[in-house]
CSV table of C-alpha atoms and ligand atoms in Angstrom, one decimal:
chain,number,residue,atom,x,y,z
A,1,UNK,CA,136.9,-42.6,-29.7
A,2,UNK,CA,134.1,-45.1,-30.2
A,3,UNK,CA,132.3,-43.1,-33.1
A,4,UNK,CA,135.9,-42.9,-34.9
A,5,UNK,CA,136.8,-46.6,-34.1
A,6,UNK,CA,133.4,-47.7,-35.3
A,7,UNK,CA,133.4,-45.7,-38.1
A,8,UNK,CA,136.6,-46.8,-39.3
A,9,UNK,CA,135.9,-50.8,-38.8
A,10,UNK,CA,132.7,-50.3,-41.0
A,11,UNK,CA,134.4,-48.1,-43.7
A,12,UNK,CA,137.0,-50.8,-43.8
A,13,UNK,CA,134.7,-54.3,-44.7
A,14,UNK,CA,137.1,-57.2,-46.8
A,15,UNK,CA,135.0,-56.9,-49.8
A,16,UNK,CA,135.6,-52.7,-49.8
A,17,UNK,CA,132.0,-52.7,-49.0
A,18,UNK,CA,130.6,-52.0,-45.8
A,19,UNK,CA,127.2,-52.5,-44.0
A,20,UNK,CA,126.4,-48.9,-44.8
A,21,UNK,CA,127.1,-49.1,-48.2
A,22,UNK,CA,124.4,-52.1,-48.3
A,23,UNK,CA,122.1,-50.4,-46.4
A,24,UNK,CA,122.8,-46.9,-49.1
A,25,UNK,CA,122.8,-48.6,-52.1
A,26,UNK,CA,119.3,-51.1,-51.2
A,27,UNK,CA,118.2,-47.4,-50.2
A,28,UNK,CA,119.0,-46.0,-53.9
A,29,UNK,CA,117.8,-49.0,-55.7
A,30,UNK,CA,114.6,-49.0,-53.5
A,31,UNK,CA,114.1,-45.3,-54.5
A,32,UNK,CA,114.8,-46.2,-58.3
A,33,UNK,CA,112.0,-48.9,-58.2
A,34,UNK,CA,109.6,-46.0,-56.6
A,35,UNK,CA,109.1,-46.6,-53.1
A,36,UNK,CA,108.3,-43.5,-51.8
A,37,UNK,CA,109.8,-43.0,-49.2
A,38,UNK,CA,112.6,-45.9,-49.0
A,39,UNK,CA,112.1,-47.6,-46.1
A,40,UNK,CA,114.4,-49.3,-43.8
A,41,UNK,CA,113.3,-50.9,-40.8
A,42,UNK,CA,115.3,-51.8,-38.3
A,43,UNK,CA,115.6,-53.3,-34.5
A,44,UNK,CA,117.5,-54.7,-31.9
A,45,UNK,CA,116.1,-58.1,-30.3
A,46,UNK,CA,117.2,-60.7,-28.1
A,47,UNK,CA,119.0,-64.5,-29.5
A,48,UNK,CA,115.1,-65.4,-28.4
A,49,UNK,CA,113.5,-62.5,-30.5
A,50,UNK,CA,112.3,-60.2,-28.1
A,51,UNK,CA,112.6,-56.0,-27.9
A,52,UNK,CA,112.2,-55.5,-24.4
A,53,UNK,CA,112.0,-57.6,-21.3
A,54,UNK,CA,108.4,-56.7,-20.4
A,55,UNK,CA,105.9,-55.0,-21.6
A,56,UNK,CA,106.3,-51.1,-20.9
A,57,UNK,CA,110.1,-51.2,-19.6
A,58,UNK,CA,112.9,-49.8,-21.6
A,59,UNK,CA,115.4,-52.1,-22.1
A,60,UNK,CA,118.9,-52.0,-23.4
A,61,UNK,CA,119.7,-54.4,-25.6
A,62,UNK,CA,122.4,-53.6,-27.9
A,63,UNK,CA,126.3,-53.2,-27.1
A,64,UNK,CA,127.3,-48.9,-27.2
A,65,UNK,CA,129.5,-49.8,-30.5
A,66,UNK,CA,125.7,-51.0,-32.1
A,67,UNK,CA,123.7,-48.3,-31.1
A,68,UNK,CA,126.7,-46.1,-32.8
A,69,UNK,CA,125.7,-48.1,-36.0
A,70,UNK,CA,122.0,-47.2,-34.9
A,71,UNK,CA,122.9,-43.8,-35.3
A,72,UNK,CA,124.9,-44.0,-38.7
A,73,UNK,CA,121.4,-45.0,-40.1
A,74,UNK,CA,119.7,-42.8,-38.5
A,75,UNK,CA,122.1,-40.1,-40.3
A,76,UNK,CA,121.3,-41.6,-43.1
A,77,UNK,CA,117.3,-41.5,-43.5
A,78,UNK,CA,114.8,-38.2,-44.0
A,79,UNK,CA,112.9,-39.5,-41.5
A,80,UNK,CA,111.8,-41.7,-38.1
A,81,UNK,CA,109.0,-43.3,-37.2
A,82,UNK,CA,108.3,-44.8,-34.2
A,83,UNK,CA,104.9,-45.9,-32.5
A,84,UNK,CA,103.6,-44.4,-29.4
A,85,UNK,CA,103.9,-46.8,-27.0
A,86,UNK,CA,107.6,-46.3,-27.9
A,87,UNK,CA,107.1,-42.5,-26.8
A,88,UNK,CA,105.5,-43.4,-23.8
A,89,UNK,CA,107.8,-45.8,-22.7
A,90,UNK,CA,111.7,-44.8,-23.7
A,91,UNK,CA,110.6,-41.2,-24.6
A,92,UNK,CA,113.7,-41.2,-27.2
A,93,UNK,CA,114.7,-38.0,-28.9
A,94,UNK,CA,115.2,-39.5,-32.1
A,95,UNK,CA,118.8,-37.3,-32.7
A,96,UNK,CA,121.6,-38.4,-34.6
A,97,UNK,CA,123.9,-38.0,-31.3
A,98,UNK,CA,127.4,-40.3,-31.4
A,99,UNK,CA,128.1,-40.2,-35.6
A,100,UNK,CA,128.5,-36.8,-37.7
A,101,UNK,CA,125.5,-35.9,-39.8
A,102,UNK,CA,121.7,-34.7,-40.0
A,103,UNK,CA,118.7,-35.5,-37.5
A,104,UNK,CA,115.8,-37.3,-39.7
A,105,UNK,CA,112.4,-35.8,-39.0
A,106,UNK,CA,110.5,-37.7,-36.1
A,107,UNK,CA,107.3,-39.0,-36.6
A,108,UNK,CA,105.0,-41.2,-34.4
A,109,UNK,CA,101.7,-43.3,-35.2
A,110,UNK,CA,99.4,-42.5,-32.9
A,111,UNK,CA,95.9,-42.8,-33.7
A,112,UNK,CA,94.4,-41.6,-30.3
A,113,UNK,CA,96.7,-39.3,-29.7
A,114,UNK,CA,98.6,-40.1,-26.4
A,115,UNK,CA,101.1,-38.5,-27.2
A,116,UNK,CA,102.7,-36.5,-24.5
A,117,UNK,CA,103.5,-32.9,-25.4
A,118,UNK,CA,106.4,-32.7,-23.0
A,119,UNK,CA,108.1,-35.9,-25.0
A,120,UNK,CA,111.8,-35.1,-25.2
A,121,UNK,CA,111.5,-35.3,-29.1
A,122,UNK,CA,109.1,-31.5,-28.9
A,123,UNK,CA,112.3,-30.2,-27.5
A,124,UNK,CA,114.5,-30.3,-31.0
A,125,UNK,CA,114.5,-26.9,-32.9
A,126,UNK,CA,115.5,-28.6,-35.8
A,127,UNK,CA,112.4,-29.9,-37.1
A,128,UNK,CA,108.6,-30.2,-36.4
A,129,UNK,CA,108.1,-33.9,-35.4
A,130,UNK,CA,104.9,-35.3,-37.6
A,131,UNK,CA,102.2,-36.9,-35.5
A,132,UNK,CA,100.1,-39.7,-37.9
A,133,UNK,CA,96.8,-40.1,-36.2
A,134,UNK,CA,93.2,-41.0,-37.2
A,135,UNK,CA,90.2,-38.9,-38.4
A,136,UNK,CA,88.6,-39.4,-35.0
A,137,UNK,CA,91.1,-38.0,-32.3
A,138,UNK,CA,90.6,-34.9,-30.1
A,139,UNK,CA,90.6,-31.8,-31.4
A,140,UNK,CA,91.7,-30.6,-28.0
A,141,UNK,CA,94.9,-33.4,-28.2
A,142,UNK,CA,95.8,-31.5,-31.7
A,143,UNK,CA,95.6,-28.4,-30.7
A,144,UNK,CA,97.6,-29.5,-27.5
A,145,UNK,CA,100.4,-31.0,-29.6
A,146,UNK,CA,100.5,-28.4,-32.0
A,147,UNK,CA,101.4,-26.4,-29.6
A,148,UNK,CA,104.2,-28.1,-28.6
A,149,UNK,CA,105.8,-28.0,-32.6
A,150,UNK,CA,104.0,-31.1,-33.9
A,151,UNK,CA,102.3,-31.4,-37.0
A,152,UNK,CA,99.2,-33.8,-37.0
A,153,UNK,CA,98.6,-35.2,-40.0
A,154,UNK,CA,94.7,-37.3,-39.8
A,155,UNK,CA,95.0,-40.6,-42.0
A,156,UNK,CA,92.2,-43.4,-42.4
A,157,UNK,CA,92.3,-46.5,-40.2
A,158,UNK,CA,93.5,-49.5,-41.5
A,159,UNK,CA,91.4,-53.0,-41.7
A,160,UNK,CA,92.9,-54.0,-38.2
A,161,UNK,CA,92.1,-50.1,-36.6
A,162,UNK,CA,95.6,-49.0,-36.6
A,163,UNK,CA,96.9,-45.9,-38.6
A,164,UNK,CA,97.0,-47.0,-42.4
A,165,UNK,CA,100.6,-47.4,-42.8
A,166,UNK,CA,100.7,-47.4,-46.1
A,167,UNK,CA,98.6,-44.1,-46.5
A,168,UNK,CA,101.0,-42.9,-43.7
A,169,UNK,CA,103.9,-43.1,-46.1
A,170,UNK,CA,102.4,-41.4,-49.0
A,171,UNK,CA,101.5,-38.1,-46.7
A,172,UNK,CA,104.8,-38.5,-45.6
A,173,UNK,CA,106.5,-38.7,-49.3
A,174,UNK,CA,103.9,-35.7,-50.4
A,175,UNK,CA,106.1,-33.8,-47.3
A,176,UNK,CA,109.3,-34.3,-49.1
A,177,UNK,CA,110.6,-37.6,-47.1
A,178,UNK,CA,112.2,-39.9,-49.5
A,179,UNK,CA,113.8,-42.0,-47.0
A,180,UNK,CA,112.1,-43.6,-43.4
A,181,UNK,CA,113.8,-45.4,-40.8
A,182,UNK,CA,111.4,-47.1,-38.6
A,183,UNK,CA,112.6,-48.5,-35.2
A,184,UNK,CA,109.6,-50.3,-33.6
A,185,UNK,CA,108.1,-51.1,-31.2
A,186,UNK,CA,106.6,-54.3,-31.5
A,187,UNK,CA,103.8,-53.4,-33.0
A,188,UNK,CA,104.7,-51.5,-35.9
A,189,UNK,CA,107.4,-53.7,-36.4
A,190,UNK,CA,104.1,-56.5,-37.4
A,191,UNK,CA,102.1,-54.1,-39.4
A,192,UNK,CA,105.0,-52.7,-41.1
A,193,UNK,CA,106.3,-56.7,-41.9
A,194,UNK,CA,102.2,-57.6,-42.5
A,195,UNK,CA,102.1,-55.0,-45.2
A,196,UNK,CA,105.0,-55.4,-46.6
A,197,UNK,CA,105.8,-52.0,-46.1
A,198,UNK,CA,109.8,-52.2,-45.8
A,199,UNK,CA,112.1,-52.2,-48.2
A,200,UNK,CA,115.1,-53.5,-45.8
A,201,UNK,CA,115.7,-54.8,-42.6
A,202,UNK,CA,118.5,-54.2,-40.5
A,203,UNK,CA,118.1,-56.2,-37.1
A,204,UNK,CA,121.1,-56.2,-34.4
A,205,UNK,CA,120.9,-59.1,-32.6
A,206,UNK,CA,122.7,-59.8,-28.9
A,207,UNK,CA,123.6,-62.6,-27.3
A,208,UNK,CA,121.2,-62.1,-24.5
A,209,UNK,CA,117.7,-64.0,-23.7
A,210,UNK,CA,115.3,-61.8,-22.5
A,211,UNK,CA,111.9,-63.8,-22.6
A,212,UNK,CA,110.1,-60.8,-22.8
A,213,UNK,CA,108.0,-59.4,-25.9
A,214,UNK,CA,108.4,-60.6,-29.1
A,215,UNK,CA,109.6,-58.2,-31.5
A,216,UNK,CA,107.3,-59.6,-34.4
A,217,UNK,CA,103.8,-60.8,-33.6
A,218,UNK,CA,101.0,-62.5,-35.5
A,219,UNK,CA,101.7,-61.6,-39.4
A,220,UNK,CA,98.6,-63.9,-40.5
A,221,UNK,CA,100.5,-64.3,-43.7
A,222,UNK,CA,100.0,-67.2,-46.2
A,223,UNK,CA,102.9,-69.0,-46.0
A,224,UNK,CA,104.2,-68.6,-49.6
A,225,UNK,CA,103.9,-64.6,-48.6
A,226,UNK,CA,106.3,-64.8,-45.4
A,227,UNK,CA,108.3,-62.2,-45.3
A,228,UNK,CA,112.0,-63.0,-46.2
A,229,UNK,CA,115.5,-61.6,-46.7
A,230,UNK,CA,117.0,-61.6,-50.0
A,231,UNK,CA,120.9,-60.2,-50.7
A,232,UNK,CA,121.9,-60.7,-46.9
A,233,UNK,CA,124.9,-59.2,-45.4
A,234,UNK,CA,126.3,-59.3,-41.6
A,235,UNK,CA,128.5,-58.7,-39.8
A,236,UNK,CA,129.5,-58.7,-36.0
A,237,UNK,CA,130.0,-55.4,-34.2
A,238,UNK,CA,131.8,-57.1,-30.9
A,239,UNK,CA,129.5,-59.4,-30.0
A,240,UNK,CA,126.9,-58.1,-31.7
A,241,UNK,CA,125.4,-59.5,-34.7
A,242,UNK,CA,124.0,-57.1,-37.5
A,243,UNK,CA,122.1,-58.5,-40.4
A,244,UNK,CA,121.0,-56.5,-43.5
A,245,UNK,CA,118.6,-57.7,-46.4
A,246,UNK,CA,116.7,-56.9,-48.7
A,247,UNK,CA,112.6,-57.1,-48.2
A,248,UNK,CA,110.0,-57.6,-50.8
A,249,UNK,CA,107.4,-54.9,-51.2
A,250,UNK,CA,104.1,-54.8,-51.9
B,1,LIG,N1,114.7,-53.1,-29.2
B,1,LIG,C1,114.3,-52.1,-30.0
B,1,LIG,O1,115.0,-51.9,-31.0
B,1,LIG,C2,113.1,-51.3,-29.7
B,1,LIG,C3,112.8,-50.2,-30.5
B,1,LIG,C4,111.7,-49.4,-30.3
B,1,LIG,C5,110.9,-49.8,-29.1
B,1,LIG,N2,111.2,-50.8,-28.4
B,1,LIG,C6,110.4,-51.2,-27.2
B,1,LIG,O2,109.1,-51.5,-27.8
B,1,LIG,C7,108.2,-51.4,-26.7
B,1,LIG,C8,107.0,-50.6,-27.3
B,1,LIG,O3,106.4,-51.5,-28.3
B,1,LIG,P1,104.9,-51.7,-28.5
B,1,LIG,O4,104.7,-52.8,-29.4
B,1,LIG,O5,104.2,-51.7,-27.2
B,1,LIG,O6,104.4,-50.3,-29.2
B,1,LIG,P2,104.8,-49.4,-30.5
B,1,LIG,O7,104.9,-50.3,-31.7
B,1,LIG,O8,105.8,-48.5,-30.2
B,1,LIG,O9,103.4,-48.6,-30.7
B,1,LIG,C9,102.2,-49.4,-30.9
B,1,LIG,C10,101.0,-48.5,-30.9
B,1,LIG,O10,101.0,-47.6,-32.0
B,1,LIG,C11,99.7,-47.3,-32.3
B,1,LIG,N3,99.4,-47.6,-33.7
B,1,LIG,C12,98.7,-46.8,-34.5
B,1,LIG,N4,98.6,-47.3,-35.7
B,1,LIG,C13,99.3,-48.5,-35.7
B,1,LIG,C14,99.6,-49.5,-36.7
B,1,LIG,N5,99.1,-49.4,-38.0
B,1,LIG,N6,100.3,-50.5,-36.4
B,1,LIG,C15,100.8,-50.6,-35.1
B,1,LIG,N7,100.6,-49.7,-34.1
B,1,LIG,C16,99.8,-48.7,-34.5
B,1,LIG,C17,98.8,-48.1,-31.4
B,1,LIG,O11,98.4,-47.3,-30.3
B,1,LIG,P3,97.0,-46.5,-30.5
B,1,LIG,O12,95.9,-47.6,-30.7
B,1,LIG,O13,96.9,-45.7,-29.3
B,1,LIG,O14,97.2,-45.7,-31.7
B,1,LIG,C18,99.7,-49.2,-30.9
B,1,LIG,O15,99.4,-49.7,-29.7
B,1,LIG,C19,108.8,-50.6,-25.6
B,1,LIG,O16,109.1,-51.5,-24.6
B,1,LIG,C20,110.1,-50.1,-26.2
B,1,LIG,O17,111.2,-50.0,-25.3
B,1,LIG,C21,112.3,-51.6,-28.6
């Protein structure tokens, strides 16, 4: 019922145009300018900015009929990155579960590899979920999570000792992924808005105050280099608010 109600509101938009023709076509022009992969990134946060009310706890943020939208994106990206405090913490499967349409390959940032080889996302049969991790992390770890279906790809630090990002994305696009959803946490949300790594945003916003962690941290920009939406769209999903833009990349 919810999938087909929400599924018919968004195919409906005034303008014949719906969210998820936004989010498709910045996609397609995205891939036409050469980012390889496309890259959307995209969260749910509090009116007060924050992804979780704590640090470690899951916590649910947007309304079911939002999370269905979650899902219609997820259908419509390659691929999903997450970071693994994310694993550790809401162990997520990463499935396209409430909308018709493909899983998108998981794949978690991890450079010591903490990993768990019992995370819920090991259990699909439908793809090998990519684990990025440095050039330094235990062989034992990889053999561990190999094992358990993952492929570990090792992949330079960046300057502030986190997985390069941007390296990440090119082993990702030499593996065939020409489109990447990445759904947080906090801190790749920074280093993916730092590096200027997205080519979209799409946050949900609720009208809920969580004084918890702040979705974006420190982004030590300059401040003509903030990053900023261009060609925004929204719309409210109940009382859910869902923004799309455009990001420019570096
Ligand atoms: N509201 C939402 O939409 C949403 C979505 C997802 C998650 N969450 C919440 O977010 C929280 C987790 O967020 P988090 O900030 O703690 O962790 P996170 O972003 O999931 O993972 C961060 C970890 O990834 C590793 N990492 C490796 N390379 C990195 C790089 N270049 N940049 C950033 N991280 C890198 C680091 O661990 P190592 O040093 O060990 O490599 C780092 O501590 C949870 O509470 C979860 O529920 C909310």
């Amino acid at each position: 019922m919810i999938r087909g109600a929400v599924q018919d509101e968004m195919d409906a938009a005034e303008d014949g145009r719906t969210l998820v023709d936004h989010v498709r076509a910045t996609l397609d022009a995205a891939r036409s300018r050469g980012s390889a992969p496309a890259v959307t990134l995209t969260y749910a946060q509090s009116l007060d900015g924050c992804i979780s009310a704590a640090p470690g706890v899951t916590t649910p943020i947007s309304n079911r009929r939002s999370r269905t939208f979650s899902h219609r994106l997820r259908a419509m990206h390659d691929a999903i990155l997450v970071g693994v405090n994310t694993v550790l913490v809401d162990d997520p499967q990463l499935t396209v579960r409430e909308v018709d349409g493909g899983h998108p390959r998981p794949v978690v940032v991890d450079s010591r590899l903490r990993t768990p080889p019992t995370a819920r996302l090991f259990r699909r049969e439908d793809a090998r979920p990519i684990v990025a991790t440095s050039e330094t992390a235990s062989p034992r770890r990889e053999a561990e999570l190999t094992a358990a279906g993952a492929e570990v790809r090792r992949i330079p630090l960046d300057a502030h000792g986190g997985v390069d990002l941007a390296r990440t994305l090119e082993v990702l696009a030499g593996e065939g992924i020409a489109s990447l959803m990445i759904e947080g946490g906090a801190g790749i949300i920074t280093s993916v808005l730092r590096d200027r790594l997205a080519d979209q945003l799409v946050l949900t916003i609720s009208p809920v105050l969580l004084g918890g962690v702040r979705a974006v941290g420190s982004l030590g920009a300059a401040t003509d280099r903030r990053p900023r939406l261009e060609n925004i769209h929204r719309e409210f999903v109940d009382e859910d608010l869902l923004v799309q833009g455009e990001l420019e990349r570096e």
